[in-house]
Coordinates of C-alpha atoms in Angstrom, one line a residue:
X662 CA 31.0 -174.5 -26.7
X663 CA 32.1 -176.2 -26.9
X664 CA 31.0 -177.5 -26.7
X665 CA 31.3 -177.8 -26.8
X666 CA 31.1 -177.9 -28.6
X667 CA 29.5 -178.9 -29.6
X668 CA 26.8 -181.2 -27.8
X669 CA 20.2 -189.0 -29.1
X670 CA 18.3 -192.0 -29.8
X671 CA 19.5 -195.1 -30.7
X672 CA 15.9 -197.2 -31.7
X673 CA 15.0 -196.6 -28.3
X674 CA 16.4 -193.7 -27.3
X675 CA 16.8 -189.2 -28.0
X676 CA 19.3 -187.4 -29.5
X677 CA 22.4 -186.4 -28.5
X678 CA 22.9 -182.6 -28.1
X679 CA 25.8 -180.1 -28.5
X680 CA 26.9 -177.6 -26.0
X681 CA 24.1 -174.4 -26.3
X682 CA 25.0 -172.2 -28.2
X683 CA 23.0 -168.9 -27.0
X684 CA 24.0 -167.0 -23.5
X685 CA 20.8 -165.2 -23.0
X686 CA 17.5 -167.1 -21.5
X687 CA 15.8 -167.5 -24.2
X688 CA 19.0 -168.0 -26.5
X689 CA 20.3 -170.7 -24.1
X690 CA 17.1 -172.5 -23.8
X691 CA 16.6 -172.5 -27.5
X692 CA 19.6 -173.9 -28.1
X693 CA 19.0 -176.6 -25.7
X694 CA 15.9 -177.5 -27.1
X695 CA 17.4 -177.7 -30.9
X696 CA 20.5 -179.4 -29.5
X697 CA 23.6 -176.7 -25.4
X698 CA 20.3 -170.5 -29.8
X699 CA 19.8 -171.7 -38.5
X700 CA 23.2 -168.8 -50.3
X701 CA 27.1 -169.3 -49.8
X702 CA 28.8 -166.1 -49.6
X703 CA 29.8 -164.0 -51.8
X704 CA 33.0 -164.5 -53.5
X705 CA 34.1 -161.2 -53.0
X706 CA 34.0 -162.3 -49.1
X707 CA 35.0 -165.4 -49.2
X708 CA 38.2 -163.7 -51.1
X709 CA 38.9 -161.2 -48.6
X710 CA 40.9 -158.1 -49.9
X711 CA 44.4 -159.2 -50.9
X712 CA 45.6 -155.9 -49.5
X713 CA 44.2 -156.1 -46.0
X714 CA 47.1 -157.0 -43.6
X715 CA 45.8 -159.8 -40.9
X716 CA 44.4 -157.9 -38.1
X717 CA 43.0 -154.5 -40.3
X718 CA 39.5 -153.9 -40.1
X719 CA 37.2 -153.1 -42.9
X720 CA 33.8 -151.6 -42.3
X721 CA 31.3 -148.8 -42.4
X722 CA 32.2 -145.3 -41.0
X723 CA 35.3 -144.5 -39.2
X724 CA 35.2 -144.6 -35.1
X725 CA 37.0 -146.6 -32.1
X726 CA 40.7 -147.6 -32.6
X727 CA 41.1 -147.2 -35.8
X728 CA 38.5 -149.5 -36.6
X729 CA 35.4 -148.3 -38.5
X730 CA 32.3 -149.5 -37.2
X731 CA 28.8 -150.1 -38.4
X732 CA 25.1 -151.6 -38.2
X733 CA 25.4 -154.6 -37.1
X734 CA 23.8 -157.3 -39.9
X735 CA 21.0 -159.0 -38.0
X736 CA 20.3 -157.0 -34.7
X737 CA 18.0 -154.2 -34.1
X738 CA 19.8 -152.3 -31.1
X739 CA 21.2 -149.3 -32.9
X740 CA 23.4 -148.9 -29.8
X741 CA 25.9 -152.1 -31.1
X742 CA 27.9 -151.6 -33.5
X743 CA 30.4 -153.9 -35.7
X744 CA 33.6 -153.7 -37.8
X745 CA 35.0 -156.4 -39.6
X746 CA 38.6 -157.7 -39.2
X747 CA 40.8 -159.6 -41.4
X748 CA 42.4 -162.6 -40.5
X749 CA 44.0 -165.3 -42.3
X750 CA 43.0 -168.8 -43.6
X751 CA 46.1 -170.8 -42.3
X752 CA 47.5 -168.5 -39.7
X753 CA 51.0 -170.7 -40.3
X754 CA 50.5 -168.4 -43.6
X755 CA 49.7 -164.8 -42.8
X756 CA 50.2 -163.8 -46.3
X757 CA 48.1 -166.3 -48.0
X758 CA 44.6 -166.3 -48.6
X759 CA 42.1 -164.4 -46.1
X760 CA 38.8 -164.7 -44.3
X761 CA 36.8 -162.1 -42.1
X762 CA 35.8 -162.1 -39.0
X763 CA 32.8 -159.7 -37.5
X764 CA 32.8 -158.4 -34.4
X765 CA 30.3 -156.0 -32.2
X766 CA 30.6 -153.5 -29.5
X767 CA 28.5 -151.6 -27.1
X768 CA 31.1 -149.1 -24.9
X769 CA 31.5 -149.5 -21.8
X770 CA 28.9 -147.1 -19.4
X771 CA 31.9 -144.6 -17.5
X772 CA 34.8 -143.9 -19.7
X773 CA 36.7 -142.8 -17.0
X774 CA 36.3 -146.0 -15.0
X775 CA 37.1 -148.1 -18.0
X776 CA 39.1 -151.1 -18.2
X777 CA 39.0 -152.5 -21.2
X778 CA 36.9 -155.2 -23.1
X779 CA 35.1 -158.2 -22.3
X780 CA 35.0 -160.5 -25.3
X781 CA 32.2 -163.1 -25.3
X782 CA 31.3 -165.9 -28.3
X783 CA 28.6 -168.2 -28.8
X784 CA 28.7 -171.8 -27.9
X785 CA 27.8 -174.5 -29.6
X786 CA 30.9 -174.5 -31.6
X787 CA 28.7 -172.4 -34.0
X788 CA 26.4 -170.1 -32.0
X789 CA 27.3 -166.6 -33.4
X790 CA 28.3 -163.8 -30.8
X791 CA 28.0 -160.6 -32.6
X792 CA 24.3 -160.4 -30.9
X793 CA 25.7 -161.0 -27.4
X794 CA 26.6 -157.9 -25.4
X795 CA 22.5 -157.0 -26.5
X796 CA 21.4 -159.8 -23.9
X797 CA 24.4 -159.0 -21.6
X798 CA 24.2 -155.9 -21.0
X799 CA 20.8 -156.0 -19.1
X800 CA 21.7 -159.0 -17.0
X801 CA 25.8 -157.6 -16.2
X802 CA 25.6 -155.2 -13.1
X803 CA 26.4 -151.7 -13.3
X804 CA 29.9 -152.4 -12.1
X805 CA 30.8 -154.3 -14.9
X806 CA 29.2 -152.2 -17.5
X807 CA 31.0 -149.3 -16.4
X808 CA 34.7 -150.8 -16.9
X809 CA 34.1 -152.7 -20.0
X810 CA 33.0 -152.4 -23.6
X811 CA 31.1 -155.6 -24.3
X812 CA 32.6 -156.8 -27.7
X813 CA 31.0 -159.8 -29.2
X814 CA 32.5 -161.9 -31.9
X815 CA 31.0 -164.4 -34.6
X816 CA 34.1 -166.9 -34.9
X817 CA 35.5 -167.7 -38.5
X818 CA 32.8 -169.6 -40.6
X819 CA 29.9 -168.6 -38.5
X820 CA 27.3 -166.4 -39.6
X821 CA 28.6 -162.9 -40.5
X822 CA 32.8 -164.3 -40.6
X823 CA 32.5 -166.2 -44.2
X824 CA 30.1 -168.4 -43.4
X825 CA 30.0 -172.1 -45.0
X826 CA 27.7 -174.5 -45.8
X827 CA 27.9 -178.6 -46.7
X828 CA 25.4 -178.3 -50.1
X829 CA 22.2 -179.4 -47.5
X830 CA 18.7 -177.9 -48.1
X831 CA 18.0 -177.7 -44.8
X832 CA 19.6 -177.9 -41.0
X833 CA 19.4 -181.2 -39.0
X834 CA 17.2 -180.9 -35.6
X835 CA 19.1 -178.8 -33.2
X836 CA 21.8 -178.0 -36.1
X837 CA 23.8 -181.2 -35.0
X838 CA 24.3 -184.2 -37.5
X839 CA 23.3 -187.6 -35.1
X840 CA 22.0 -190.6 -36.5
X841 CA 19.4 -193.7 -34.1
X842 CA 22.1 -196.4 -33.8
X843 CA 18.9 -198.2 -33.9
X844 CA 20.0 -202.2 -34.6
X845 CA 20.9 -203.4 -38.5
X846 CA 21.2 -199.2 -39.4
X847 CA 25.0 -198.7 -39.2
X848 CA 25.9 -199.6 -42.7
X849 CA 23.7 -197.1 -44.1
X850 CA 24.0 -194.4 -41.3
X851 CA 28.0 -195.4 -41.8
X852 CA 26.9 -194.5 -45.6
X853 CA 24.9 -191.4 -45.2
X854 CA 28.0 -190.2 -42.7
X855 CA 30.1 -190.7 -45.4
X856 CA 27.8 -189.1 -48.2
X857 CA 27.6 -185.7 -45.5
X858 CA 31.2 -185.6 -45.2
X859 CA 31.7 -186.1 -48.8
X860 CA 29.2 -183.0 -49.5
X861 CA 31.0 -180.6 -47.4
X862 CA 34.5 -181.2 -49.0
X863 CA 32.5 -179.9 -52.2
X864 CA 30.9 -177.1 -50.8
X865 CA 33.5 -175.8 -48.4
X866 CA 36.8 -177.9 -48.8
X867 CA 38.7 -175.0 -48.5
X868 CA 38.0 -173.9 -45.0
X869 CA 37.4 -177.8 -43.6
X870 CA 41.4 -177.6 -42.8
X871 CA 41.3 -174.3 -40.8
X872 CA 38.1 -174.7 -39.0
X873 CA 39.2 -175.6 -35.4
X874 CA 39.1 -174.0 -32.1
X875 CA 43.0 -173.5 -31.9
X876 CA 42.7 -171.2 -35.1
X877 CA 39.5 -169.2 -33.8
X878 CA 41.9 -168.0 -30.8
X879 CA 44.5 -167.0 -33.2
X880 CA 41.6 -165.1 -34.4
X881 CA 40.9 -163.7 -31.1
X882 CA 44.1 -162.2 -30.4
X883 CA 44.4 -160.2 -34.0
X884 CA 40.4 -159.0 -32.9
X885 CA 42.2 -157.9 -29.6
X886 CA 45.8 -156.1 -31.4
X887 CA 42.6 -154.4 -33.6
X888 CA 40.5 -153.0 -30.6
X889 CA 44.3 -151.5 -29.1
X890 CA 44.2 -153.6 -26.1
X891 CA 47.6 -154.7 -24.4
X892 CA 45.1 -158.0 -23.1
X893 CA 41.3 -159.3 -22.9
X894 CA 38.9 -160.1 -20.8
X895 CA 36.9 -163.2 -21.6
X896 CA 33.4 -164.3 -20.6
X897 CA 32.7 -167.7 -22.1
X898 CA 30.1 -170.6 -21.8
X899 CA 30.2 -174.0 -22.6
X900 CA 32.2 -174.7 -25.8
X901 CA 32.8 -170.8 -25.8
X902 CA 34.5 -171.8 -22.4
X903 CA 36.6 -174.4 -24.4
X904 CA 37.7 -171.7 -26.5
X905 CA 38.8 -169.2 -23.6
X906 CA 40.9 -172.1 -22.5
X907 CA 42.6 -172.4 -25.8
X908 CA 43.3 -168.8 -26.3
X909 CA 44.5 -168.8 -22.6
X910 CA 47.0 -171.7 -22.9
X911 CA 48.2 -170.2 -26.7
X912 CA 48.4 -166.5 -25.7
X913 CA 48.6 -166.5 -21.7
X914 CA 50.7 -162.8 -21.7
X915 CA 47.5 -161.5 -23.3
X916 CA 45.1 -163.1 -20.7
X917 CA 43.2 -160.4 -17.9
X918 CA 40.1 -162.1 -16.4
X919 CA 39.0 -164.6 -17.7
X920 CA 35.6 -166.4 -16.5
X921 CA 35.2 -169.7 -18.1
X922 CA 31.2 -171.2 -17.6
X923 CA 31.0 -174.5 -17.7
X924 CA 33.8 -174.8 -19.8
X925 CA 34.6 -177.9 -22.4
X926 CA 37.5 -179.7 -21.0
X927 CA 40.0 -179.3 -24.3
X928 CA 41.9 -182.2 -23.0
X929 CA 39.1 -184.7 -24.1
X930 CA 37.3 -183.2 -27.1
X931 CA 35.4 -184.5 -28.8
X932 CA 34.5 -187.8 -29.0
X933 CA 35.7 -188.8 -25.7
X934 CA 33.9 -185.7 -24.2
X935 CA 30.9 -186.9 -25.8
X936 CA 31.0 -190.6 -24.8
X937 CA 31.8 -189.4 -21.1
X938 CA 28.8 -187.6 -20.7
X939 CA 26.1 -189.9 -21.3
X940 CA 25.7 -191.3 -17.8
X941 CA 24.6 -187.2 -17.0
X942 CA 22.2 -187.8 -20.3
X943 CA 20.3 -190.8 -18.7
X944 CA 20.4 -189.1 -15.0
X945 CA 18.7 -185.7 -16.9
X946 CA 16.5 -187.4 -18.5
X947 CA 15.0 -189.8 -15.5
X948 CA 15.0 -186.0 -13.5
X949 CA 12.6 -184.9 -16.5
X950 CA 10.2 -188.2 -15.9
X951 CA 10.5 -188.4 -12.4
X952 CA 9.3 -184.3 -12.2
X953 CA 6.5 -185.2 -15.0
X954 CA 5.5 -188.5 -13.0
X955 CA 4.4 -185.8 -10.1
X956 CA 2.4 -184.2 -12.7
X957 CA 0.6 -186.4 -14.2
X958 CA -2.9 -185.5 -13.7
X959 CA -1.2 -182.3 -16.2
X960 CA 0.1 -184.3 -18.5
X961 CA -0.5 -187.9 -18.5
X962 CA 2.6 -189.0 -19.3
X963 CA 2.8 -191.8 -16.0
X964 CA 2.2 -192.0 -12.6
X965 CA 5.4 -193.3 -11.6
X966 CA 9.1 -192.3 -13.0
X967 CA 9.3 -195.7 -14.4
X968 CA 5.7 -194.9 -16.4
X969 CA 6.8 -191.6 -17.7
X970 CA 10.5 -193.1 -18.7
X971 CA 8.8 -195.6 -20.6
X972 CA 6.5 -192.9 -22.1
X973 CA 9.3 -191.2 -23.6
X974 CA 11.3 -194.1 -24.6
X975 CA 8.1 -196.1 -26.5
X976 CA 7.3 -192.8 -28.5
X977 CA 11.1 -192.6 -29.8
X978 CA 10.7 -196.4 -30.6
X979 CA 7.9 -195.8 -32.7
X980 CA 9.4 -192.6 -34.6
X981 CA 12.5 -194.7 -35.1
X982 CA 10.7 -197.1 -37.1
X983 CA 8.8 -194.4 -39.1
X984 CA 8.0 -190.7 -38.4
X985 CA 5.1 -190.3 -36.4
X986 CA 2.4 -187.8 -39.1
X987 CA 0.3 -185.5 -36.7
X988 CA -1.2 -182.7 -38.3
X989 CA 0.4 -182.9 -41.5
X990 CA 4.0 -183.0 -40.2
X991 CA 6.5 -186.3 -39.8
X992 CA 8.1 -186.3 -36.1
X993 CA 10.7 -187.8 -36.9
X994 CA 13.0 -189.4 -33.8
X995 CA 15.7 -186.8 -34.6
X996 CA 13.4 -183.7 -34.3
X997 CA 11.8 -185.8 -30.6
X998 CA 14.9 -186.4 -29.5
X999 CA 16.3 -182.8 -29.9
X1000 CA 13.2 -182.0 -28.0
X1001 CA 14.0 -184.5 -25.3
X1002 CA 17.3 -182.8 -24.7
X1003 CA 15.6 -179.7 -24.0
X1004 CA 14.7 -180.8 -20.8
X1005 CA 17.5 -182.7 -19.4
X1006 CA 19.5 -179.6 -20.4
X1007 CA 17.6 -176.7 -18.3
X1008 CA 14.8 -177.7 -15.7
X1009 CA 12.8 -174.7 -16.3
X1010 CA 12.7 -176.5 -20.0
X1011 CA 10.5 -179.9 -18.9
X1012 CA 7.1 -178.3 -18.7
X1013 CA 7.8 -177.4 -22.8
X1014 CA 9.0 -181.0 -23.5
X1015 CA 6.4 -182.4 -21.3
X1016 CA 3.6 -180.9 -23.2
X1017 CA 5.1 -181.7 -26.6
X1018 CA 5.3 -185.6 -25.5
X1019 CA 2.0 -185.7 -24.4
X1020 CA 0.6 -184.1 -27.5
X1021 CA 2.3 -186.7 -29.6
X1022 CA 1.1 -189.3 -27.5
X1023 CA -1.8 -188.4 -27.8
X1024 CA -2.1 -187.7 -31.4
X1025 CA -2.5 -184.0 -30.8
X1026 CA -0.3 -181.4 -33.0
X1027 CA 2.5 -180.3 -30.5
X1028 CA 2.6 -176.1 -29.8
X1029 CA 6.6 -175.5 -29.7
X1030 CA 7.6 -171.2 -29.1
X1031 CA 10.5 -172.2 -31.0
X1032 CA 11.3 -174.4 -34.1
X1033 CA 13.3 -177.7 -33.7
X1034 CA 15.5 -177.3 -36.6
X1035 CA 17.6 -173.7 -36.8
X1036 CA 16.2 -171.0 -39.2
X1037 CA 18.3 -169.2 -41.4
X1038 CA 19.1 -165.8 -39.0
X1039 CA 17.4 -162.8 -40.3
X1040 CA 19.1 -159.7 -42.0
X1041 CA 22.2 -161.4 -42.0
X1042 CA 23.4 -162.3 -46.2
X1043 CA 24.6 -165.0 -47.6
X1044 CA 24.3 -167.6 -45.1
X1045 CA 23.6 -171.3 -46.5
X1046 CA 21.4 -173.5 -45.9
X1047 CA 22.4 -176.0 -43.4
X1048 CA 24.8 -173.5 -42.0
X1049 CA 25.2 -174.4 -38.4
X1050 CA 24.8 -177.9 -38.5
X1051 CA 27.8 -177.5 -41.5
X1052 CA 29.7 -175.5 -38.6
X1053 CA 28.9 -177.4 -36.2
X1054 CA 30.6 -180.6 -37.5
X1055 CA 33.1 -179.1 -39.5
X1056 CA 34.9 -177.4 -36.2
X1057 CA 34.2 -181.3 -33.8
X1058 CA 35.7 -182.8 -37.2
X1059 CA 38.7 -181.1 -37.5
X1060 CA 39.3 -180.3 -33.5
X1061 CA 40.9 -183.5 -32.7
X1062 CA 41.2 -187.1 -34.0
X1063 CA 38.5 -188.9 -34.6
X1064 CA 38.3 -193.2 -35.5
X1065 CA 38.6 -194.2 -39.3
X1066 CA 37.8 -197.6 -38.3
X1067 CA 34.2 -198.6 -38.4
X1068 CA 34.3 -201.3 -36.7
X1069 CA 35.3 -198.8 -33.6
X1070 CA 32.1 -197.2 -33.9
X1071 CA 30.5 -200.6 -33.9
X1072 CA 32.5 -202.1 -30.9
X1073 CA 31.4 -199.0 -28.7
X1074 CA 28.3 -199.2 -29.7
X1075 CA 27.6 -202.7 -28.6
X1076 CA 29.1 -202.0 -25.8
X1077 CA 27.2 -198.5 -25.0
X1078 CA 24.1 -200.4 -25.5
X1079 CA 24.4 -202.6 -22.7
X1080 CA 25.2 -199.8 -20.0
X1081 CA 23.4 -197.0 -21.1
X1082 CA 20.5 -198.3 -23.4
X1083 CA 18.8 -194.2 -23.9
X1084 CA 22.3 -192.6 -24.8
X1085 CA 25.0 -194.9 -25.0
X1086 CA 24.7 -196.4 -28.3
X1087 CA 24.2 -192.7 -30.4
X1088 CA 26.8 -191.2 -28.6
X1089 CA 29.0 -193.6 -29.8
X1090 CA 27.7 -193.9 -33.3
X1091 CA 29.7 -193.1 -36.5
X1092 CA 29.0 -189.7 -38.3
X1093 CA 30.8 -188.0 -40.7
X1094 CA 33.9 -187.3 -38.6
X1095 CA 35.2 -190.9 -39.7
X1096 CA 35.7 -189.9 -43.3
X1097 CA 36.5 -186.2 -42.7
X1098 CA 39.3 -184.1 -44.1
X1099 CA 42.2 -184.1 -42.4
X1100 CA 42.9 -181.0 -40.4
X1101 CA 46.0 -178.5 -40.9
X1102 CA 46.3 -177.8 -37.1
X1103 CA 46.5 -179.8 -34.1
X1104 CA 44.8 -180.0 -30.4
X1105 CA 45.9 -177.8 -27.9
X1106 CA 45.9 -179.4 -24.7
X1107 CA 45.5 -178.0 -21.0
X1108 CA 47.6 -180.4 -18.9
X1109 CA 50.6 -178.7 -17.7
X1110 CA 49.1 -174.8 -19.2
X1111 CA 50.6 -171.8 -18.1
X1112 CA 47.9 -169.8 -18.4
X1113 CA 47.1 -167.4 -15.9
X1114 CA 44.3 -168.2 -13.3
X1115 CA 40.9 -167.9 -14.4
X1116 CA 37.4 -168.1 -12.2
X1117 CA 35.4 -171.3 -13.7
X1118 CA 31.8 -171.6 -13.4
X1119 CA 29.6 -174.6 -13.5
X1120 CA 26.2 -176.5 -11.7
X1121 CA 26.3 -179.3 -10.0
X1122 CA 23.5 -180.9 -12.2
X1123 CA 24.5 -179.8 -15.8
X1124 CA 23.7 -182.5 -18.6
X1125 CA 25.8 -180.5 -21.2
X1126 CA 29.1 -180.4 -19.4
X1127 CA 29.0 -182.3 -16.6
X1128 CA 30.8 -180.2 -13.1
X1129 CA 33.4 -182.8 -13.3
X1130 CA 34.6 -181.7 -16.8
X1131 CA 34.3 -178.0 -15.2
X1132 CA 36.2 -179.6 -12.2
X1133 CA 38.8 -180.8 -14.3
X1134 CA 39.4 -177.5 -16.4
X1135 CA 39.9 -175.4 -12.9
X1136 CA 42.5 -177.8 -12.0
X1137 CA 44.3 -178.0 -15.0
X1138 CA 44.6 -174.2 -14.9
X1139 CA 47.1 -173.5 -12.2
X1140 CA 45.9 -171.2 -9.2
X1141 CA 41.8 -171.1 -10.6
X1142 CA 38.9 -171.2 -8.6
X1143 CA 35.3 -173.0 -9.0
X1144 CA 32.5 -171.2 -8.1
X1145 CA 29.2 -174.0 -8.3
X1146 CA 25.4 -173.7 -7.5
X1147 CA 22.9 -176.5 -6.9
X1148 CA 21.0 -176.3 -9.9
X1149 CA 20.2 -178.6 -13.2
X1150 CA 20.9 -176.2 -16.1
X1151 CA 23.4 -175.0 -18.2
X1152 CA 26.3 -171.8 -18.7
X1153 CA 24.4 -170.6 -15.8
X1154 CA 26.4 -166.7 -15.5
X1155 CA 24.5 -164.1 -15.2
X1156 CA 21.2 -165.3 -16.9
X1157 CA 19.9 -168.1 -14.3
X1158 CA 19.9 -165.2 -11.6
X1159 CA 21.9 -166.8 -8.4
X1160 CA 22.7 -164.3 -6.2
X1161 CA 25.5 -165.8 -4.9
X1162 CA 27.2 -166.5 -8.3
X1163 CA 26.3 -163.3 -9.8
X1164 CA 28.1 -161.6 -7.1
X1165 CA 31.4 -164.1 -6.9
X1166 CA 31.7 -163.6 -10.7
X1167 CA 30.5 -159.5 -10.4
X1168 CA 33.5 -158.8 -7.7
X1169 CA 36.1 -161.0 -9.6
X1170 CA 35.3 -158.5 -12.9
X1171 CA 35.8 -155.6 -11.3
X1172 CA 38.7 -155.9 -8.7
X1173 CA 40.2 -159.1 -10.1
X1174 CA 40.6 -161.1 -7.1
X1175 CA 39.5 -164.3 -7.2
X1176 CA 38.0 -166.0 -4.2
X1177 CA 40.2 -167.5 -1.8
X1178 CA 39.0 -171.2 -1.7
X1179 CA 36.4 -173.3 -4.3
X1180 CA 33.0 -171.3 -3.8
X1181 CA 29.6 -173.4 -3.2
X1182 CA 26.7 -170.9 -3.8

């Protein structure tokens, strides 16, 4: 997601991480690592065309349901194609002002087979989607590619849908605002919080209001009334989970199947979601030291769990009290503590983070195949600086409410300190949801949901969302079933390659029936 959305050191500790935002391998991974897969636009986009009814589509040459479809900004696969539909700011206004929102396609395989669409979004919140069905497709079986088009979505504000931006140079590590919690900092993290908050009402006041996951599944259903389907299908992970729930519980006549992987839990977003999780943050992270303790002739990092743990936690202690220089470059404990999260998120991610941590222990100039902070995404225009970081917050922020009391923020973090010294006290820390905007929507809740039965997805050792969140969101949706595997990653459908899973989720697609009981793969 959320995801999560949606996803820390605190003087001795790393950084706190948003759902990942990517669905593909390396996407997912990525995202991990910078976390859960970076110019304002024009004004002739950000205006929209007074004209355009909420729900028309605006694009290149005509094709599909009356929607007219083009290159997709961004991707290379000439075989995905996008259109761009119109939607409104404040959907309590559908004649005021108007945004745009991108979507992509790639047809389903057998036309005469075909059911419909399977929608899919990134996580995060602010991972895009319009590249997705390009890393689906080649992991989906043949089944599924035969019955659906794969139609990918970038929700409002992110990347191709009228992007925003806060007025940053630059993205934080992993494109998610955390600050150390490190002892005597608040006032001036409570400052710089304030400052960040402050910046994006100037930069993008007018979307702060709208940004929230009840409005991007209002989106959703004018995307679906512009494709001509009667109802969607829905493959979401992590906070892109959270979002299928929402649309589910707003729009449940329009619901087909729906598989929700490792799902936010919308009941508890955001800030109670993110103080729940940090008992799975410490357990990930003394899974990372005790698998690096057994290798430490490799990396030197300790012989012991307790040796490594220590390892990890002395080099964030030094780069909270100054960044540590190696090679010309400042690691600061942000940028090592997004890297940190990369391997309590996904184990195939700890020999990465393992290598980097030895490096900087040992003064060595870390190798990374991916860059800690998000880049700007290529061939797409007029996406700021800062961008998903900016959306990141911006959609956490105006989700649900969030403390204007610092001295919350201070109580909790006292009292994080004590239980869970790694994670506790940043997870708890202030950030620039205490001074933001108010927002023109409220939180849509599961408990009591009507929404039709959906098949939820989770493993039994994800950091990001935790299986009891996943638990929770099965139950709350009457007549769902859970389908689990043993594993310590993340949004594992289809990419992590369990049989077992890839079948449930595979036979669910394309006959509908969910399984009869809770499935353990």
């Amino acid at each position: 997601m959320t995801d999560t959305t949606g996803d820390s050191p605190d003087g001795t500790s790393a950084v706190q991480a948003g759902p990942a935002r990517g669905q593909g391998r390396s996407g997912r991974l990525v995202r991990a690592v910078t976390a859960a897969a970076l110019a304002p636009v024009a004004a002739a986009a950000l205006a929209a065309p007074a004209v355009a009814a909420p729900g028309s589509a605006t694009g290149g040459a005509t094709g599909g349901k009356g929607l007219r479809w083009e290159a997709c900004a961004g991707v290379s696969s000439p075989d995905l194609r996008c259109a761009r539909v119109t939607v409104p700011l404040d959907h309590r206004r559908p004649r005021g002002r108007t945004i745009s929102v991108v979507v992509s396609r790639l047809p389903a395989t057998d036309p005469a087979r075909r059911r419909g669409v399977l929608l899919t979004t990134g996580g995060g919140p602010g991972g895009p989607g319009v590249p997705l069905p390009v890393s689906l497709a080649p992991a989906l079986s043949a089944e599924v590619r035969a019955r659906y088009d794969l139609v990918g979505f970038d929700m409002r504000f992110v990347e191709r849908s009228t992007p925003i931006g806060c007025g940053q140079p630059g993205e934080e590590p992993g494109g998610f605002w955390v600050r150390p919690a490190a002892p005597g900092r608040f006032p001036a993290e409570a400052a710089e919080a304030r400052r960040y908050a402050e910046d994006c009402v100037r930069a993008s006041g007018w979307a702060l209001p709208h940004a929230t996951t009840a409005n991007a599944a209002r989106d959703m259903d004018l995307v679906r009334a512009a494709l001509g389907e009667e109802k969607i299908s829905y493959l979401g992970g992590s906070y892109a989970g959270l979002l299928g729930t929402v649309y589910g519980r707003l729009f449940p006549h329009r619901v087909d199947r729906f598989v929700l992987d490792s799902p936010v839990n919308a009941d508890t977003i955001w800030r109670p979601y993110e103080m729940g999780r940090t008992p799975a943050f410490e357990e990930g992270t003394v899974a990372l030291a005790a698998w690096a303790a057994g290798r430490h002739s490799e990396y030197g990092l300790g012989e012991t769990t307790a040796q490594v743990h220590a390892t990890l936690t002395g080099i964030l202690d030094r780069a909270t009290r100054a960044p540590i220089v190696i090679g010309g470059h400042g690691w600061t404990v942000g940028e090592l503590g997004a890297l940190l999260v990369a391997g309590i998120y996904d184990e195939r991610a700890f020999g990465v983070v393992a290598a980097v941590f030895a490096a900087v222990a040992a003064g060595r100039e870390p190798s990374l195949p991916f860059p800690v902070r998000p880049p700007r995404p290529e061939g797409v225009p007029g996406v700021p600086a800062g961008h998903y970081t900016a959306t990141n917050i911006a959609y956490r922020c105006a989700d649900a409410p969030w403390p204007r009391d610092p001295r919350v923020y201070l109580r909790d973090i006292a009292s994080q300190r004590d239980r869970h010294p790694l994670f506790g006290p940043v997870n708890a820390n202030i950030n620039p949801c205490a001074f933001w905007p108010r927002a023109k929507d409220g939180p849509v809740r599961l408990d009591g949901t009507r929404a039709p039965a959906a098949l939820v997805v989770a493993a039994l050792r994800d950091v990001a969302v935790p299986p009891s969140v996943s638990r929770a969101v099965a139950a709350r949706i009457h007549g769902s079933r859970l389908v689990t595997i043993d594993a310590h990653t993340h949004a594992p459908f289809p990419h992590h390659g369990n049989a077992c899973l890839n079948a449930t989720v595979t036979r669910y697609l394309t006959t509908g029936e969910l399984p009869a009981t809770d499935t353990a793969c």
